[in-house]
Amino acid sequence: MVSIPAGPASYRAVLNVDLTHDAGFSQSTQSHTVLTVRYVPGAGPDLPAGDICSGGPAPGTPCQMLPALTLGYQLATSEANTSDTATQVLHLRVGHLSYDGVGSHAAIRSAAVWVSFDGGKSWRRAKVTGVGGRYTATWPNPASAGDSSPDIKVTASDAVGGSITQTITGAYSIVAIGRGARG
């Protein structure tokens, strides 16, 4: 049973996914996610009536949704997840976990994207534009990176102290720039 603190606290969760040995996956085979959620008793929205949670508060006290951040990606690649463009585009959506339409509406404070062409040894910051949880990130796919699979790292935070960092290994493949992405 999880002990719920009487006062404000932070929860931290780390999730590692490794699909390198699954023959059905050749890209985005590993991810590392660190999520920090700020908890303030009585500050979150209540779960809808009739929904229950295990290990929750005292009887008669409704369970509340924690303001956990979520990330959604739309990477501009072919159907085969390849790119041959000199400039790569990623549409990023940052939001909060919701359940039956209930969840945090805290403002998204920041989002940043980095890309690595050398297996995470060095990172280049992407240009990010947008506000309110809807962003577009762009970065150059250098000609020298042809026939490689870059890693992507995304960070975001909200106005109530939550944050998320997610690193995806081999997020997409670059075919020789200008050669034509195969789908």
PDB file of C-alpha atoms in Angstrom:
ATOM      1  CA  MET A   1       0.000   0.000   0.000  1.00  0.00           C
ATOM      2  CA  VAL A   2       1.252   3.476  -0.882  1.00  0.00           C
ATOM      3  CA  SER A   3       1.445   5.938   1.971  1.00  0.00           C
ATOM      4  CA  ILE A   4      -0.084   9.264   0.979  1.00  0.00           C
ATOM      5  CA  PRO A   5       1.748  12.207   2.563  1.00  0.00           C
ATOM      6  CA  ALA A   6      -0.181  14.617   4.764  1.00  0.00           C
ATOM      7  CA  GLY A   7       1.547  17.632   3.193  1.00  0.00           C
ATOM      8  CA  PRO A   8       2.978  18.638  -0.173  1.00  0.00           C
ATOM      9  CA  ALA A   9       5.488  16.208  -1.671  1.00  0.00           C
ATOM     10  CA  SER A  10       7.028  15.154  -4.967  1.00  0.00           C
ATOM     11  CA  TYR A  11       6.793  11.749  -6.581  1.00  0.00           C
ATOM     12  CA  ARG A  12       9.498  10.594  -8.994  1.00  0.00           C
ATOM     13  CA  ALA A  13       9.103   7.676 -11.401  1.00  0.00           C
ATOM     14  CA  VAL A  14      11.666   6.205 -13.791  1.00  0.00           C
ATOM     15  CA  LEU A  15      10.627   3.961 -16.676  1.00  0.00           C
ATOM     16  CA  ASN A  16      13.057   2.165 -18.976  1.00  0.00           C
ATOM     17  CA  VAL A  17      11.771   0.316 -22.042  1.00  0.00           C
ATOM     18  CA  ASP A  18      14.070  -2.006 -24.011  1.00  0.00           C
ATOM     19  CA  LEU A  19      12.771  -3.667 -27.178  1.00  0.00           C
ATOM     20  CA  THR A  20      16.195  -4.355 -28.721  1.00  0.00           C
ATOM     21  CA  HIS A  21      15.585  -8.110 -28.660  1.00  0.00           C
ATOM     22  CA  ASP A  22      12.098  -7.900 -30.193  1.00  0.00           C
ATOM     23  CA  ALA A  23      12.344  -8.730 -33.905  1.00  0.00           C
ATOM     24  CA  GLY A  24       9.300  -6.539 -34.615  1.00  0.00           C
ATOM     25  CA  PHE A  25      11.147  -3.335 -33.723  1.00  0.00           C
ATOM     26  CA  SER A  26      14.157  -1.790 -35.435  1.00  0.00           C
ATOM     27  CA  GLN A  27      13.812   1.855 -34.372  1.00  0.00           C
ATOM     28  CA  SER A  28      12.937   3.581 -31.126  1.00  0.00           C
ATOM     29  CA  THR A  29      13.918   0.358 -29.385  1.00  0.00           C
ATOM     30  CA  GLN A  30      14.911   1.963 -26.093  1.00  0.00           C
ATOM     31  CA  SER A  31      13.512   4.806 -24.057  1.00  0.00           C
ATOM     32  CA  HIS A  32      14.350   6.275 -20.682  1.00  0.00           C
ATOM     33  CA  THR A  33      11.706   8.419 -18.993  1.00  0.00           C
ATOM     34  CA  VAL A  34      11.962  10.356 -15.724  1.00  0.00           C
ATOM     35  CA  LEU A  35       8.721  11.851 -14.437  1.00  0.00           C
ATOM     36  CA  THR A  36       8.409  14.144 -11.419  1.00  0.00           C
ATOM     37  CA  VAL A  37       4.933  14.960 -10.126  1.00  0.00           C
ATOM     38  CA  ARG A  38       4.195  17.531  -7.439  1.00  0.00           C
ATOM     39  CA  TYR A  39       1.486  16.482  -4.972  1.00  0.00           C
ATOM     40  CA  VAL A  40      -0.448  19.017  -2.918  1.00  0.00           C
ATOM     41  CA  PRO A  41      -3.257  17.516  -0.813  1.00  0.00           C
ATOM     42  CA  GLY A  42      -6.647  18.807  -1.941  1.00  0.00           C
ATOM     43  CA  ALA A  43      -5.230  20.684  -4.953  1.00  0.00           C
ATOM     44  CA  GLY A  44      -5.901  18.154  -7.725  1.00  0.00           C
ATOM     45  CA  PRO A  45      -9.182  17.486  -9.497  1.00  0.00           C
ATOM     46  CA  ASP A  46     -11.325  14.703  -8.016  1.00  0.00           C
ATOM     47  CA  LEU A  47     -11.904  11.504  -9.944  1.00  0.00           C
ATOM     48  CA  PRO A  48     -15.407  11.316 -11.437  1.00  0.00           C
ATOM     49  CA  ALA A  49     -18.136  10.068  -9.088  1.00  0.00           C
ATOM     50  CA  GLY A  50     -18.297   6.289  -8.983  1.00  0.00           C
ATOM     51  CA  ASP A  51     -14.623   5.805  -9.836  1.00  0.00           C
ATOM     52  CA  ILE A  52     -12.494   4.343  -7.084  1.00  0.00           C
ATOM     53  CA  CYS A  53      -8.797   4.113  -6.383  1.00  0.00           C
ATOM     54  CA  SER A  54      -7.002   1.581  -4.246  1.00  0.00           C
ATOM     55  CA  GLY A  55      -4.992   2.744  -1.268  1.00  0.00           C
ATOM     56  CA  GLY A  56      -6.722   6.085  -1.473  1.00  0.00           C
ATOM     57  CA  PRO A  57      -7.550   8.658   1.163  1.00  0.00           C
ATOM     58  CA  ALA A  58      -9.871   8.191   4.112  1.00  0.00           C
ATOM     59  CA  PRO A  59     -13.391   6.926   3.365  1.00  0.00           C
ATOM     60  CA  GLY A  60     -15.610   9.714   2.097  1.00  0.00           C
ATOM     61  CA  THR A  61     -12.625  11.658   0.733  1.00  0.00           C
ATOM     62  CA  PRO A  62     -12.452  11.511  -3.079  1.00  0.00           C
ATOM     63  CA  CYS A  63      -9.341  10.329  -4.877  1.00  0.00           C
ATOM     64  CA  GLN A  64      -7.539  13.002  -6.862  1.00  0.00           C
ATOM     65  CA  MET A  65      -5.660  12.994 -10.146  1.00  0.00           C
ATOM     66  CA  LEU A  66      -1.965  13.764  -9.924  1.00  0.00           C
ATOM     67  CA  PRO A  67      -0.732  16.316 -12.508  1.00  0.00           C
ATOM     68  CA  ALA A  68       1.497  13.847 -14.393  1.00  0.00           C
ATOM     69  CA  LEU A  69       2.925  15.220 -17.649  1.00  0.00           C
ATOM     70  CA  THR A  70       2.582  13.350 -20.940  1.00  0.00           C
ATOM     71  CA  LEU A  71       4.368  13.688 -24.293  1.00  0.00           C
ATOM     72  CA  GLY A  72       3.021  13.092 -27.787  1.00  0.00           C
ATOM     73  CA  TYR A  73       5.260  13.022 -30.850  1.00  0.00           C
ATOM     74  CA  GLN A  74       4.665  13.387 -34.569  1.00  0.00           C
ATOM     75  CA  LEU A  75       8.007  13.102 -36.317  1.00  0.00           C
ATOM     76  CA  ALA A  76       8.020  14.147 -39.985  1.00  0.00           C
ATOM     77  CA  THR A  77       9.311  10.931 -41.583  1.00  0.00           C
ATOM     78  CA  SER A  78       8.202   8.433 -44.198  1.00  0.00           C
ATOM     79  CA  GLU A  79       5.992   5.440 -43.345  1.00  0.00           C
ATOM     80  CA  ALA A  80       9.232   3.499 -42.787  1.00  0.00           C
ATOM     81  CA  ASN A  81      10.299   6.145 -40.211  1.00  0.00           C
ATOM     82  CA  THR A  82      13.083   7.456 -42.450  1.00  0.00           C
ATOM     83  CA  SER A  83      14.048  10.982 -43.413  1.00  0.00           C
ATOM     84  CA  ASP A  84      16.115  12.374 -46.248  1.00  0.00           C
ATOM     85  CA  THR A  85      15.502  16.054 -45.498  1.00  0.00           C
ATOM     86  CA  ALA A  86      18.186  18.526 -44.506  1.00  0.00           C
ATOM     87  CA  THR A  87      15.878  19.904 -41.778  1.00  0.00           C
ATOM     88  CA  GLN A  88      14.025  17.518 -39.484  1.00  0.00           C
ATOM     89  CA  VAL A  89      10.641  18.478 -37.996  1.00  0.00           C
ATOM     90  CA  LEU A  90       9.022  17.152 -34.818  1.00  0.00           C
ATOM     91  CA  HIS A  91       5.558  18.212 -33.693  1.00  0.00           C
ATOM     92  CA  LEU A  92       5.415  17.858 -29.920  1.00  0.00           C
ATOM     93  CA  ARG A  93       2.403  17.887 -27.668  1.00  0.00           C
ATOM     94  CA  VAL A  94       2.889  18.263 -23.914  1.00  0.00           C
ATOM     95  CA  GLY A  95      -0.108  17.690 -21.673  1.00  0.00           C
ATOM     96  CA  HIS A  96      -1.283  15.989 -18.515  1.00  0.00           C
ATOM     97  CA  LEU A  97      -2.612  12.549 -17.794  1.00  0.00           C
ATOM     98  CA  SER A  98      -6.395  12.482 -17.780  1.00  0.00           C
ATOM     99  CA  TYR A  99      -9.022   9.948 -16.808  1.00  0.00           C
ATOM    100  CA  ASP A 100     -12.632  10.181 -17.983  1.00  0.00           C
ATOM    101  CA  GLY A 101     -11.828  13.760 -19.010  1.00  0.00           C
ATOM    102  CA  VAL A 102     -10.476  14.707 -15.581  1.00  0.00           C
ATOM    103  CA  GLY A 103      -6.902  15.875 -15.134  1.00  0.00           C
ATOM    104  CA  SER A 104      -4.654  18.824 -14.495  1.00  0.00           C
ATOM    105  CA  HIS A 105      -4.957  21.966 -16.577  1.00  0.00           C
ATOM    106  CA  ALA A 106      -1.772  23.505 -15.169  1.00  0.00           C
ATOM    107  CA  ALA A 107       0.056  25.637 -17.688  1.00  0.00           C
ATOM    108  CA  ILE A 108       2.923  24.023 -19.544  1.00  0.00           C
ATOM    109  CA  ARG A 109       5.931  26.142 -18.644  1.00  0.00           C
ATOM    110  CA  SER A 110       8.648  24.835 -20.959  1.00  0.00           C
ATOM    111  CA  ALA A 111       9.611  22.294 -23.608  1.00  0.00           C
ATOM    112  CA  ALA A 112      13.014  21.572 -25.109  1.00  0.00           C
ATOM    113  CA  VAL A 113      14.327  19.038 -27.620  1.00  0.00           C
ATOM    114  CA  TRP A 114      17.853  17.753 -28.211  1.00  0.00           C
ATOM    115  CA  VAL A 115      19.209  15.382 -30.843  1.00  0.00           C
ATOM    116  CA  SER A 116      22.311  13.208 -30.817  1.00  0.00           C
ATOM    117  CA  PHE A 117      23.978  11.801 -33.902  1.00  0.00           C
ATOM    118  CA  ASP A 118      26.673   9.897 -31.976  1.00  0.00           C
ATOM    119  CA  GLY A 119      24.750   7.572 -29.662  1.00  0.00           C
ATOM    120  CA  GLY A 120      24.212  10.134 -26.890  1.00  0.00           C
ATOM    121  CA  LYS A 121      27.843  11.229 -26.470  1.00  0.00           C
ATOM    122  CA  SER A 122      26.958  14.786 -27.462  1.00  0.00           C
ATOM    123  CA  TRP A 123      23.649  16.596 -27.847  1.00  0.00           C
ATOM    124  CA  ARG A 124      22.542  19.487 -30.090  1.00  0.00           C
ATOM    125  CA  ARG A 125      19.628  21.625 -28.967  1.00  0.00           C
ATOM    126  CA  ALA A 126      16.814  21.898 -31.484  1.00  0.00           C
ATOM    127  CA  LYS A 127      14.949  25.120 -32.228  1.00  0.00           C
ATOM    128  CA  VAL A 128      11.543  24.905 -30.509  1.00  0.00           C
ATOM    129  CA  THR A 129       8.612  27.218 -31.257  1.00  0.00           C
ATOM    130  CA  GLY A 130       5.091  27.204 -29.877  1.00  0.00           C
ATOM    131  CA  VAL A 131       3.222  27.725 -26.620  1.00  0.00           C
ATOM    132  CA  GLY A 132       0.654  26.128 -24.374  1.00  0.00           C
ATOM    133  CA  GLY A 133       1.741  22.538 -24.860  1.00  0.00           C
ATOM    134  CA  ARG A 134       1.866  22.575 -28.687  1.00  0.00           C
ATOM    135  CA  TYR A 135       5.352  22.905 -30.094  1.00  0.00           C
ATOM    136  CA  THR A 136       7.354  22.379 -33.252  1.00  0.00           C
ATOM    137  CA  ALA A 137      11.022  21.452 -33.021  1.00  0.00           C
ATOM    138  CA  THR A 138      13.429  21.655 -35.959  1.00  0.00           C
ATOM    139  CA  TRP A 139      17.071  20.664 -36.349  1.00  0.00           C
ATOM    140  CA  PRO A 140      19.471  19.971 -39.190  1.00  0.00           C
ATOM    141  CA  ASN A 141      20.059  16.421 -40.402  1.00  0.00           C
ATOM    142  CA  PRO A 142      23.689  16.846 -41.466  1.00  0.00           C
ATOM    143  CA  ALA A 143      24.780  15.107 -44.662  1.00  0.00           C
ATOM    144  CA  SER A 144      27.448  13.359 -42.573  1.00  0.00           C
ATOM    145  CA  ALA A 145      24.642  11.671 -40.578  1.00  0.00           C
ATOM    146  CA  GLY A 146      23.267   9.788 -43.598  1.00  0.00           C
ATOM    147  CA  ASP A 147      22.456   6.130 -42.922  1.00  0.00           C
ATOM    148  CA  SER A 148      22.307   6.719 -39.144  1.00  0.00           C
ATOM    149  CA  SER A 149      19.589   6.626 -36.477  1.00  0.00           C
ATOM    150  CA  PRO A 150      19.696   9.696 -34.203  1.00  0.00           C
ATOM    151  CA  ASP A 151      18.566   9.764 -30.572  1.00  0.00           C
ATOM    152  CA  ILE A 152      16.044  12.354 -29.373  1.00  0.00           C
ATOM    153  CA  LYS A 153      15.698  13.805 -25.857  1.00  0.00           C
ATOM    154  CA  VAL A 154      12.682  15.864 -24.796  1.00  0.00           C
ATOM    155  CA  THR A 155      12.158  17.775 -21.552  1.00  0.00           C
ATOM    156  CA  ALA A 156       9.089  19.647 -20.372  1.00  0.00           C
ATOM    157  CA  SER A 157       7.774  21.228 -17.185  1.00  0.00           C
ATOM    158  CA  ASP A 158       4.533  22.664 -15.880  1.00  0.00           C
ATOM    159  CA  ALA A 159       3.549  25.552 -13.608  1.00  0.00           C
ATOM    160  CA  VAL A 160       2.889  23.311 -10.577  1.00  0.00           C
ATOM    161  CA  GLY A 161       6.408  21.842 -10.378  1.00  0.00           C
ATOM    162  CA  GLY A 162       6.051  18.750 -12.558  1.00  0.00           C
ATOM    163  CA  SER A 163       8.627  17.712 -15.125  1.00  0.00           C
ATOM    164  CA  ILE A 164       9.343  14.974 -17.637  1.00  0.00           C
ATOM    165  CA  THR A 165      12.490  13.964 -19.497  1.00  0.00           C
ATOM    166  CA  GLN A 166      12.358  11.272 -22.150  1.00  0.00           C
ATOM    167  CA  THR A 167      15.224   9.945 -24.263  1.00  0.00           C
ATOM    168  CA  ILE A 168      14.480   7.745 -27.277  1.00  0.00           C
ATOM    169  CA  THR A 169      17.325   5.738 -28.787  1.00  0.00           C
ATOM    170  CA  GLY A 170      17.384   5.419 -32.584  1.00  0.00           C
ATOM    171  CA  ALA A 171      14.213   7.499 -32.961  1.00  0.00           C
ATOM    172  CA  TYR A 172      14.311   7.555 -36.782  1.00  0.00           C
ATOM    173  CA  SER A 173      16.684   6.720 -39.599  1.00  0.00           C
ATOM    174  CA  ILE A 174      18.359   9.149 -41.933  1.00  0.00           C
ATOM    175  CA  VAL A 175      18.914   7.976 -45.479  1.00  0.00           C
ATOM    176  CA  ALA A 176      21.435   9.904 -47.552  1.00  0.00           C
ATOM    177  CA  ILE A 177      20.198  13.503 -47.561  1.00  0.00           C
ATOM    178  CA  GLY A 178      18.419  14.203 -50.823  1.00  0.00           C
ATOM    179  CA  ARG A 179      18.459  10.540 -51.937  1.00  0.00           C
ATOM    180  CA  GLY A 180      14.774  10.091 -51.245  1.00  0.00           C
ATOM    181  CA  ALA A 181      13.169   8.480 -48.222  1.00  0.00           C
ATOM    182  CA  ARG A 182      11.757   5.068 -48.911  1.00  0.00           C
ATOM    183  CA  GLY A 183       8.338   4.295 -47.443  1.00  0.00           C
TER     184      GLY A 183
END
